Amino acid sequence: MKIALMDSGIGLLAATAAVRRLRPDADLVLSLDPDGMPWGPRTPEDLTRRAVAVADAAAAHRPDVLIVGCNTASVHALPTLRARLEPAIPVIGTVPAIKPAAAGGGPVAIWATPATTGSPYQRGLIEDFADGVTVTEVPCFGLAEAVEHADQTAIDAAVAAAAALTPEDVTTVVLGCTHYELVSDRIRAAVQRSGFPPLVLHGSAGAVAAQALRRLGERPAPTAEASGTLTVLLSGREGALPEPALAYDEGRLLQAISPAR
């Protein structure tokens, strides 16, 4: 079984680690776009062109499924990618976990990039899945970029700024950008209020990994032999995991248990 994941940068690490934990025997292909990142400031048309190129690079390795490990790319490019690759290669998008977060009753905060915060896409998800629940949209200025570069000082500053915009009575935080899942412990520590119940965080990595297996008709096998290989594509060129990836548990997990190809 071969599973491909794509993103502009290392935001795909959370979903990749989730896949690796569920199926350590699966071969992984990670397709990143260091030549074109970041994707967030690009126009939807330009972003879609970059995403198609990254997806085509992954598809050349004949994966059984492709995970779009990026919220922004899923918003803008998913229909194009599915039209291009399916049914030969199922394409799994990444959607903020607003529905399960709202099921807890809230109040809920959605941490997302400034471009996504307040967007018709995110507002539509809130209307569809969080009716009657108090939801605060929190723009996280510079957080994805700081995580991408493993800039610890910038991460702390961006998390603190977003926490200051988060209401004190929030019980649940949706991590609306895949990069944020890599620093979830720091987000929890910044938002947790003294005297309140433990904060609930909702990311997308686990659900995306599980959906990929379902589309393939496969089951989790976390005790399988860790025999899966790891191929990294950097704007179409084979390479290694970017150095900042090793600053995170998810990146170190891949390096530790994925044989080099």
mmCIF file of C-alpha atoms in Angstrom:
data_model
loop_
_atom_site.group_PDB
_atom_site.id
_atom_site.type_symbol
_atom_site.label_atom_id
_atom_site.label_comp_id
_atom_site.label_asym_id
_atom_site.label_seq_id
_atom_site.Cartn_x
_atom_site.Cartn_y
_atom_site.Cartn_z
ATOM 1 C CA MET A 1 0.000 0.000 0.000
ATOM 2 C CA LYS A 2 1.340 3.407 -0.968
ATOM 3 C CA ILE A 3 -0.119 6.616 0.457
ATOM 4 C CA ALA A 4 0.852 10.061 -0.844
ATOM 5 C CA LEU A 5 0.419 13.341 1.023
ATOM 6 C CA MET A 6 0.868 16.856 -0.334
ATOM 7 C CA ASP A 7 1.235 20.390 1.022
ATOM 8 C CA SER A 8 3.328 23.455 0.354
ATOM 9 C CA GLY A 9 5.434 22.652 3.409
ATOM 10 C CA ILE A 10 5.611 20.638 6.610
ATOM 11 C CA GLY A 11 1.982 21.120 7.622
ATOM 12 C CA LEU A 12 1.409 17.624 6.224
ATOM 13 C CA LEU A 13 3.532 16.126 9.025
ATOM 14 C CA ALA A 14 0.586 15.707 11.406
ATOM 15 C CA ALA A 15 -1.440 13.652 8.929
ATOM 16 C CA THR A 16 1.676 11.762 7.822
ATOM 17 C CA ALA A 17 2.467 10.733 11.389
ATOM 18 C CA ALA A 18 -1.153 9.688 11.895
ATOM 19 C CA VAL A 19 -0.966 7.481 8.793
ATOM 20 C CA ARG A 20 2.352 6.038 9.926
ATOM 21 C CA ARG A 21 0.931 5.142 13.350
ATOM 22 C CA LEU A 22 -2.107 3.436 11.807
ATOM 23 C CA ARG A 23 -0.160 1.593 9.107
ATOM 24 C CA PRO A 24 3.600 1.438 9.711
ATOM 25 C CA ASP A 25 3.814 -0.982 6.787
ATOM 26 C CA ALA A 26 2.547 1.552 4.223
ATOM 27 C CA ASP A 27 4.957 3.238 1.818
ATOM 28 C CA LEU A 28 4.667 7.027 2.033
ATOM 29 C CA VAL A 29 5.254 9.688 -0.607
ATOM 30 C CA LEU A 30 5.424 13.277 0.671
ATOM 31 C CA SER A 31 5.141 15.952 -2.019
ATOM 32 C CA LEU A 32 6.078 19.459 -0.862
ATOM 33 C CA ASP A 33 6.543 22.739 -2.737
ATOM 34 C CA PRO A 34 9.517 24.661 -1.310
ATOM 35 C CA ASP A 35 9.853 26.569 -4.619
ATOM 36 C CA GLY A 36 6.304 27.891 -4.351
ATOM 37 C CA MET A 37 5.587 28.211 -0.651
ATOM 38 C CA PRO A 38 3.782 29.762 1.075
ATOM 39 C CA TRP A 39 0.548 29.049 -0.749
ATOM 40 C CA GLY A 40 -1.672 31.141 1.516
ATOM 41 C CA PRO A 41 -0.998 34.578 -0.056
ATOM 42 C CA ARG A 42 -1.449 33.270 -3.622
ATOM 43 C CA THR A 43 -4.593 33.790 -5.661
ATOM 44 C CA PRO A 44 -6.879 30.745 -5.814
ATOM 45 C CA GLU A 45 -5.930 30.221 -9.457
ATOM 46 C CA ASP A 46 -2.187 30.388 -8.782
ATOM 47 C CA LEU A 47 -2.496 28.173 -5.715
ATOM 48 C CA THR A 48 -4.409 25.616 -7.757
ATOM 49 C CA ARG A 49 -1.668 25.573 -10.395
ATOM 50 C CA ARG A 50 0.963 24.928 -7.724
ATOM 51 C CA ALA A 51 -1.189 22.254 -6.088
ATOM 52 C CA VAL A 52 -1.717 20.465 -9.414
ATOM 53 C CA ALA A 53 2.041 20.373 -10.025
ATOM 54 C CA VAL A 54 2.695 18.966 -6.549
ATOM 55 C CA ALA A 55 -0.104 16.420 -6.940
ATOM 56 C CA ASP A 56 1.182 15.350 -10.369
ATOM 57 C CA ALA A 57 4.643 14.783 -8.880
ATOM 58 C CA ALA A 58 3.105 12.517 -6.253
ATOM 59 C CA ALA A 59 0.873 10.756 -8.785
ATOM 60 C CA ALA A 60 3.946 9.825 -10.843
ATOM 61 C CA HIS A 61 4.875 7.488 -7.985
ATOM 62 C CA ARG A 62 1.570 5.626 -8.459
ATOM 63 C CA PRO A 63 0.100 5.966 -4.954
ATOM 64 C CA ASP A 64 -3.129 4.225 -4.004
ATOM 65 C CA VAL A 65 -4.526 7.419 -2.459
ATOM 66 C CA LEU A 66 -3.553 11.096 -2.153
ATOM 67 C CA ILE A 67 -4.150 13.171 0.986
ATOM 68 C CA VAL A 68 -4.226 16.951 0.569
ATOM 69 C CA GLY A 69 -2.656 17.785 3.929
ATOM 70 C CA CYS A 70 -3.456 21.485 3.764
ATOM 71 C CA ASN A 71 -6.661 23.335 4.624
ATOM 72 C CA THR A 72 -6.056 26.171 2.149
ATOM 73 C CA ALA A 73 -5.313 23.837 -0.757
ATOM 74 C CA SER A 74 -8.372 21.759 0.104
ATOM 75 C CA VAL A 75 -10.552 24.874 -0.023
ATOM 76 C CA HIS A 76 -9.329 26.079 -3.413
ATOM 77 C CA ALA A 77 -7.888 23.122 -5.322
ATOM 78 C CA LEU A 78 -9.749 19.993 -4.217
ATOM 79 C CA PRO A 79 -12.345 19.949 -7.028
ATOM 80 C CA THR A 80 -9.609 20.377 -9.652
ATOM 81 C CA LEU A 81 -7.422 17.667 -8.109
ATOM 82 C CA ARG A 82 -10.314 15.223 -7.920
ATOM 83 C CA ALA A 83 -11.323 15.890 -11.514
ATOM 84 C CA ARG A 84 -7.735 15.312 -12.599
ATOM 85 C CA LEU A 85 -6.833 12.200 -10.569
ATOM 86 C CA GLU A 86 -9.999 10.312 -9.641
ATOM 87 C CA PRO A 87 -11.122 7.592 -9.912
ATOM 88 C CA ALA A 88 -7.635 6.166 -10.449
ATOM 89 C CA ILE A 89 -6.294 7.892 -7.304
ATOM 90 C CA PRO A 90 -8.810 8.823 -4.580
ATOM 91 C CA VAL A 91 -8.144 12.339 -3.234
ATOM 92 C CA ILE A 92 -8.792 13.090 0.463
ATOM 93 C CA GLY A 93 -9.163 16.731 1.524
ATOM 94 C CA THR A 94 -8.579 18.324 4.923
ATOM 95 C CA VAL A 95 -11.494 20.185 6.508
ATOM 96 C CA PRO A 96 -11.432 21.962 9.904
ATOM 97 C CA ALA A 97 -13.054 19.764 12.560
ATOM 98 C CA ILE A 98 -15.883 22.194 13.268
ATOM 99 C CA LYS A 99 -18.631 19.557 13.343
ATOM 100 C CA PRO A 100 -17.163 17.371 16.148
ATOM 101 C CA ALA A 101 -16.055 20.474 18.043
ATOM 102 C CA ALA A 102 -19.564 21.946 17.985
ATOM 103 C CA ALA A 103 -21.039 18.635 19.127
ATOM 104 C CA GLY A 104 -19.450 19.288 22.506
ATOM 105 C CA GLY A 105 -21.604 22.390 22.972
ATOM 106 C CA GLY A 106 -18.882 25.025 23.093
ATOM 107 C CA PRO A 107 -18.078 27.816 23.329
ATOM 108 C CA VAL A 108 -15.697 27.103 20.440
ATOM 109 C CA ALA A 109 -12.766 29.040 19.014
ATOM 110 C CA ILE A 110 -11.483 28.347 15.506
ATOM 111 C CA TRP A 111 -7.812 29.151 15.104
ATOM 112 C CA ALA A 112 -7.027 29.651 11.410
ATOM 113 C CA THR A 113 -4.857 31.667 9.077
ATOM 114 C CA PRO A 114 -5.938 35.300 8.533
ATOM 115 C CA ALA A 115 -6.939 34.404 4.950
ATOM 116 C CA THR A 116 -9.250 31.613 6.121
ATOM 117 C CA THR A 117 -10.685 33.472 9.126
ATOM 118 C CA GLY A 118 -13.961 35.068 8.124
ATOM 119 C CA SER A 119 -13.890 33.458 4.681
ATOM 120 C CA PRO A 120 -17.154 32.315 3.073
ATOM 121 C CA TYR A 121 -15.810 28.758 3.255
ATOM 122 C CA GLN A 122 -15.267 28.813 7.004
ATOM 123 C CA ARG A 123 -18.475 30.756 7.651
ATOM 124 C CA GLY A 124 -20.336 28.114 5.665
ATOM 125 C CA LEU A 125 -18.936 25.331 7.831
ATOM 126 C CA ILE A 126 -19.969 27.232 10.955
ATOM 127 C CA GLU A 127 -23.499 27.722 9.620
ATOM 128 C CA ASP A 128 -23.789 24.068 8.593
ATOM 129 C CA PHE A 129 -22.304 22.402 11.664
ATOM 130 C CA ALA A 130 -22.286 24.848 14.597
ATOM 131 C CA ASP A 131 -25.807 26.268 14.626
ATOM 132 C CA GLY A 132 -26.671 27.403 18.142
ATOM 133 C CA VAL A 133 -23.066 27.138 19.398
ATOM 134 C CA THR A 134 -21.030 30.223 20.274
ATOM 135 C CA VAL A 135 -18.098 30.317 17.853
ATOM 136 C CA THR A 136 -15.218 32.798 17.786
ATOM 137 C CA GLU A 137 -12.988 32.982 14.732
ATOM 138 C CA VAL A 138 -9.400 33.695 15.755
ATOM 139 C CA PRO A 139 -6.892 34.875 13.120
ATOM 140 C CA CYS A 140 -3.414 33.512 13.870
ATOM 141 C CA PHE A 141 -1.005 36.007 12.356
ATOM 142 C CA GLY A 142 2.317 34.467 11.410
ATOM 143 C CA LEU A 143 1.782 31.168 13.229
ATOM 144 C CA ALA A 144 1.885 28.855 10.195
ATOM 145 C CA GLU A 145 5.022 30.573 8.916
ATOM 146 C CA ALA A 146 6.713 30.339 12.319
ATOM 147 C CA VAL A 147 5.880 26.628 12.569
ATOM 148 C CA GLU A 148 7.118 26.035 9.025
ATOM 149 C CA HIS A 149 10.527 27.446 9.919
ATOM 150 C CA ALA A 150 10.574 26.025 13.474
ATOM 151 C CA ASP A 151 11.185 29.558 14.753
ATOM 152 C CA GLN A 152 10.534 28.963 18.439
ATOM 153 C CA THR A 153 10.455 32.641 19.441
ATOM 154 C CA ALA A 154 8.037 33.503 16.641
ATOM 155 C CA ILE A 155 5.850 30.489 17.505
ATOM 156 C CA ASP A 156 5.568 31.620 21.123
ATOM 157 C CA ALA A 157 4.707 35.185 20.062
ATOM 158 C CA ALA A 158 2.086 34.098 17.518
ATOM 159 C CA VAL A 159 0.463 31.636 19.941
ATOM 160 C CA ALA A 160 0.338 34.272 22.676
ATOM 161 C CA ALA A 161 -1.242 36.813 20.315
ATOM 162 C CA ALA A 162 -3.925 34.360 19.203
ATOM 163 C CA ALA A 163 -4.582 33.282 22.789
ATOM 164 C CA ALA A 164 -5.190 36.927 23.697
ATOM 165 C CA LEU A 165 -7.956 37.010 21.061
ATOM 166 C CA THR A 166 -9.572 33.826 22.407
ATOM 167 C CA PRO A 167 -12.454 34.331 24.901
ATOM 168 C CA GLU A 168 -11.757 33.076 28.405
ATOM 169 C CA ASP A 169 -14.811 30.810 28.506
ATOM 170 C CA VAL A 170 -13.838 28.805 25.402
ATOM 171 C CA THR A 171 -13.919 25.065 26.085
ATOM 172 C CA THR A 172 -12.867 23.841 22.642
ATOM 173 C CA VAL A 173 -10.365 24.998 20.033
ATOM 174 C CA VAL A 174 -10.475 23.879 16.401
ATOM 175 C CA LEU A 175 -7.017 23.836 14.814
ATOM 176 C CA GLY A 176 -7.986 25.139 11.382
ATOM 177 C CA CYS A 177 -4.517 24.887 9.834
ATOM 178 C CA THR A 178 -2.523 21.677 9.667
ATOM 179 C CA HIS A 179 0.635 23.452 10.838
ATOM 180 C CA TYR A 180 -1.017 24.231 14.171
ATOM 181 C CA GLU A 181 -1.318 20.559 15.083
ATOM 182 C CA LEU A 182 2.477 20.423 15.339
ATOM 183 C CA VAL A 183 2.377 22.862 18.285
ATOM 184 C CA SER A 184 -0.888 21.737 19.866
ATOM 185 C CA ASP A 185 0.658 21.384 23.340
ATOM 186 C CA ARG A 186 1.797 25.011 23.259
ATOM 187 C CA ILE A 187 -1.632 26.156 22.103
ATOM 188 C CA ARG A 188 -3.279 24.194 24.908
ATOM 189 C CA ALA A 189 -0.960 25.713 27.509
ATOM 190 C CA ALA A 190 -1.625 29.236 26.240
ATOM 191 C CA VAL A 191 -5.435 28.964 26.122
ATOM 192 C CA GLN A 192 -6.167 26.798 29.173
ATOM 193 C CA ARG A 193 -7.679 28.967 31.906
ATOM 194 C CA SER A 194 -7.169 28.291 35.582
ATOM 195 C CA GLY A 195 -10.247 26.775 37.204
ATOM 196 C CA PHE A 196 -11.793 25.670 33.886
ATOM 197 C CA PRO A 197 -12.141 22.061 32.640
ATOM 198 C CA PRO A 198 -9.324 20.741 30.456
ATOM 199 C CA LEU A 199 -9.376 22.393 27.051
ATOM 200 C CA VAL A 200 -10.445 20.188 24.115
ATOM 201 C CA LEU A 201 -8.448 20.532 20.885
ATOM 202 C CA HIS A 202 -9.750 19.276 17.548
ATOM 203 C CA GLY A 203 -7.326 18.694 14.693
ATOM 204 C CA SER A 204 -7.907 16.895 11.415
ATOM 205 C CA ALA A 205 -4.925 14.541 11.108
ATOM 206 C CA GLY A 206 -6.445 11.448 12.681
ATOM 207 C CA ALA A 207 -9.724 11.741 10.790
ATOM 208 C CA VAL A 208 -7.954 12.299 7.469
ATOM 209 C CA ALA A 209 -5.692 9.270 7.985
ATOM 210 C CA ALA A 210 -8.663 7.075 8.903
ATOM 211 C CA GLN A 211 -10.650 8.292 5.879
ATOM 212 C CA ALA A 212 -7.767 7.436 3.549
ATOM 213 C CA LEU A 213 -7.750 3.859 4.823
ATOM 214 C CA ARG A 214 -11.535 3.616 4.479
ATOM 215 C CA ARG A 215 -11.361 4.761 0.852
ATOM 216 C CA LEU A 216 -8.842 1.979 0.228
ATOM 217 C CA GLY A 217 -10.908 -0.638 2.036
ATOM 218 C CA GLU A 218 -8.066 -1.101 4.530
ATOM 219 C CA ARG A 219 -8.084 -1.350 8.310
ATOM 220 C CA PRO A 220 -5.677 0.121 10.854
ATOM 221 C CA ALA A 221 -2.822 -2.224 11.745
ATOM 222 C CA PRO A 222 -0.685 -0.263 14.209
ATOM 223 C CA THR A 223 1.279 -3.348 15.243
ATOM 224 C CA ALA A 224 2.332 -4.208 11.679
ATOM 225 C CA GLU A 225 6.029 -4.328 10.916
ATOM 226 C CA ALA A 226 7.463 -0.836 10.350
ATOM 227 C CA SER A 227 8.540 -1.706 6.817
ATOM 228 C CA GLY A 228 7.049 1.226 4.928
ATOM 229 C CA THR A 229 9.449 3.406 2.949
ATOM 230 C CA LEU A 230 9.488 7.207 2.828
ATOM 231 C CA THR A 231 9.942 9.188 -0.386
ATOM 232 C CA VAL A 232 10.153 12.994 -0.170
ATOM 233 C CA LEU A 233 9.544 15.197 -3.229
ATOM 234 C CA LEU A 234 10.589 18.856 -3.108
ATOM 235 C CA SER A 235 8.810 20.677 -5.948
ATOM 236 C CA GLY A 236 9.052 17.417 -7.873
ATOM 237 C CA ARG A 237 12.666 16.598 -6.994
ATOM 238 C CA GLU A 238 13.487 13.688 -4.698
ATOM 239 C CA GLY A 239 15.143 14.868 -1.495
ATOM 240 C CA ALA A 240 15.009 14.655 2.273
ATOM 241 C CA LEU A 241 12.678 15.937 4.949
ATOM 242 C CA PRO A 242 13.294 19.665 5.467
ATOM 243 C CA GLU A 243 15.450 20.300 8.520
ATOM 244 C CA PRO A 244 12.690 22.168 10.428
ATOM 245 C CA ALA A 245 10.561 18.985 10.309
ATOM 246 C CA LEU A 246 12.934 17.373 12.788
ATOM 247 C CA ALA A 247 12.056 20.004 15.386
ATOM 248 C CA TYR A 248 8.696 18.270 15.870
ATOM 249 C CA ASP A 249 7.757 14.878 17.289
ATOM 250 C CA GLU A 250 5.955 14.002 14.043
ATOM 251 C CA GLY A 251 9.058 14.615 11.934
ATOM 252 C CA ARG A 252 11.301 12.690 14.279
ATOM 253 C CA LEU A 253 8.847 9.779 14.218
ATOM 254 C CA LEU A 254 9.102 9.558 10.445
ATOM 255 C CA GLN A 255 12.862 9.736 10.508
ATOM 256 C CA ALA A 256 13.106 7.088 13.229
ATOM 257 C CA ILE A 257 10.868 4.370 11.805
ATOM 258 C CA SER A 258 10.804 4.994 8.040
ATOM 259 C CA PRO A 259 13.612 3.307 6.122
ATOM 260 C CA ALA A 260 15.392 5.653 3.749
ATOM 261 C CA ARG A 261 14.622 4.981 0.133
#
